[in-house]
Amino acid sequence: MIGGPYLDGIRARWEAVRDIAIEIASGSDGHAKVLASHGASQVELRVTRDGDPAGDGDVLFVGHAFTDIPGSSRCLNPAAT
């Protein structure tokens, strides 16, 4: 079971970015991209794998992780929430 300092670290990193709105969009080239918004500012997050631009599957994984992490961490250790 995941817990202790490892799970605390995940939660701490999540707290640092939880106010950022994440959107998975399609670029003009048809490939997936992750957009991050905070207030009026929006940027595209660069996703790489081994230093090279990531494929659509990796980009979707990263984008979905932003919505999956809170619920997953609660399931791993519900007493800590």
mmCIF file of C-alpha atoms in Angstrom:
data_model
loop_
_atom_site.group_PDB
_atom_site.id
_atom_site.type_symbol
_atom_site.label_atom_id
_atom_site.label_comp_id
_atom_site.label_asym_id
_atom_site.label_seq_id
_atom_site.Cartn_x
_atom_site.Cartn_y
_atom_site.Cartn_z
ATOM 1 C CA MET A 1 0.000 0.000 0.000
ATOM 2 C CA ILE A 2 1.238 3.474 -0.840
ATOM 3 C CA GLY A 3 1.352 5.766 2.143
ATOM 4 C CA GLY A 4 3.531 7.730 4.471
ATOM 5 C CA PRO A 5 6.075 10.154 3.054
ATOM 6 C CA TYR A 6 5.505 9.058 -0.555
ATOM 7 C CA LEU A 7 1.782 9.839 -0.473
ATOM 8 C CA ASP A 8 2.441 13.027 1.521
ATOM 9 C CA GLY A 9 4.801 14.145 -1.253
ATOM 10 C CA ILE A 10 2.176 13.526 -3.912
ATOM 11 C CA ARG A 11 -0.367 15.524 -1.937
ATOM 12 C CA ALA A 12 2.099 18.385 -1.385
ATOM 13 C CA ARG A 13 2.842 18.617 -5.115
ATOM 14 C CA TRP A 14 -0.885 18.503 -5.881
ATOM 15 C CA GLU A 15 -1.585 21.346 -3.446
ATOM 16 C CA ALA A 16 0.973 23.473 -5.304
ATOM 17 C CA VAL A 17 -0.866 23.158 -8.649
ATOM 18 C CA ARG A 18 -4.488 22.515 -7.723
ATOM 19 C CA ASP A 19 -5.645 26.040 -8.640
ATOM 20 C CA ILE A 20 -4.463 25.573 -12.212
ATOM 21 C CA ALA A 21 -7.208 24.639 -14.675
ATOM 22 C CA ILE A 22 -6.143 21.931 -17.125
ATOM 23 C CA GLU A 23 -7.696 21.390 -20.535
ATOM 24 C CA ILE A 24 -6.854 18.698 -23.070
ATOM 25 C CA ALA A 25 -7.236 20.161 -26.547
ATOM 26 C CA SER A 26 -6.387 19.353 -30.120
ATOM 27 C CA GLY A 27 -3.704 21.442 -31.784
ATOM 28 C CA SER A 28 -3.860 22.800 -35.316
ATOM 29 C CA ASP A 29 -1.864 19.721 -36.364
ATOM 30 C CA GLY A 30 -4.525 17.414 -34.880
ATOM 31 C CA HIS A 31 -2.322 16.228 -32.017
ATOM 32 C CA ALA A 32 -3.351 16.386 -28.371
ATOM 33 C CA LYS A 33 -2.007 19.171 -26.192
ATOM 34 C CA VAL A 34 -2.399 20.171 -22.552
ATOM 35 C CA LEU A 35 -3.374 23.763 -21.762
ATOM 36 C CA ALA A 36 -2.904 25.184 -18.282
ATOM 37 C CA SER A 37 -4.848 28.262 -17.158
ATOM 38 C CA HIS A 38 -4.527 30.378 -14.051
ATOM 39 C CA GLY A 39 -6.555 33.550 -13.948
ATOM 40 C CA ALA A 40 -6.396 35.228 -17.362
ATOM 41 C CA SER A 41 -3.148 33.474 -18.296
ATOM 42 C CA GLN A 42 -3.049 30.306 -20.424
ATOM 43 C CA VAL A 43 -0.009 28.332 -21.568
ATOM 44 C CA GLU A 44 0.557 25.039 -23.339
ATOM 45 C CA LEU A 45 2.383 22.500 -21.186
ATOM 46 C CA ARG A 46 5.259 20.821 -22.999
ATOM 47 C CA VAL A 47 5.093 17.051 -22.527
ATOM 48 C CA THR A 48 8.157 14.977 -23.374
ATOM 49 C CA ARG A 49 9.277 11.364 -23.147
ATOM 50 C CA ASP A 50 13.006 10.740 -22.846
ATOM 51 C CA GLY A 51 13.671 14.289 -24.033
ATOM 52 C CA ASP A 52 11.587 13.972 -27.207
ATOM 53 C CA PRO A 53 8.123 15.437 -27.788
ATOM 54 C CA ALA A 54 5.548 13.039 -26.360
ATOM 55 C CA GLY A 55 2.956 11.223 -28.430
ATOM 56 C CA ASP A 56 -0.764 11.763 -28.028
ATOM 57 C CA GLY A 57 -1.087 8.900 -25.521
ATOM 58 C CA ASP A 58 1.474 10.437 -23.177
ATOM 59 C CA VAL A 59 -0.083 13.887 -23.513
ATOM 60 C CA LEU A 60 -3.524 12.483 -22.662
ATOM 61 C CA PHE A 61 -2.047 10.592 -19.686
ATOM 62 C CA VAL A 62 -0.537 13.790 -18.280
ATOM 63 C CA GLY A 63 -3.715 15.788 -18.862
ATOM 64 C CA HIS A 64 -5.935 13.190 -17.199
ATOM 65 C CA ALA A 65 -3.543 12.821 -14.258
ATOM 66 C CA PHE A 66 -4.523 16.295 -13.075
ATOM 67 C CA THR A 67 -8.097 15.106 -12.507
ATOM 68 C CA ASP A 68 -7.194 11.592 -11.360
ATOM 69 C CA ILE A 69 -4.689 12.440 -8.604
ATOM 70 C CA PRO A 70 -7.053 13.890 -5.951
ATOM 71 C CA GLY A 71 -9.477 10.968 -6.025
ATOM 72 C CA SER A 72 -6.709 8.386 -6.221
ATOM 73 C CA SER A 73 -4.900 9.800 -3.208
ATOM 74 C CA ARG A 74 -8.143 9.763 -1.196
ATOM 75 C CA CYS A 75 -8.692 6.104 -2.115
ATOM 76 C CA LEU A 76 -5.144 5.159 -1.098
ATOM 77 C CA ASN A 77 -5.429 6.702 2.339
ATOM 78 C CA PRO A 78 -8.955 7.954 3.131
ATOM 79 C CA ALA A 79 -8.155 8.563 6.806
ATOM 80 C CA ALA A 80 -5.656 11.305 5.895
ATOM 81 C CA THR A 81 -8.173 13.450 3.970
#
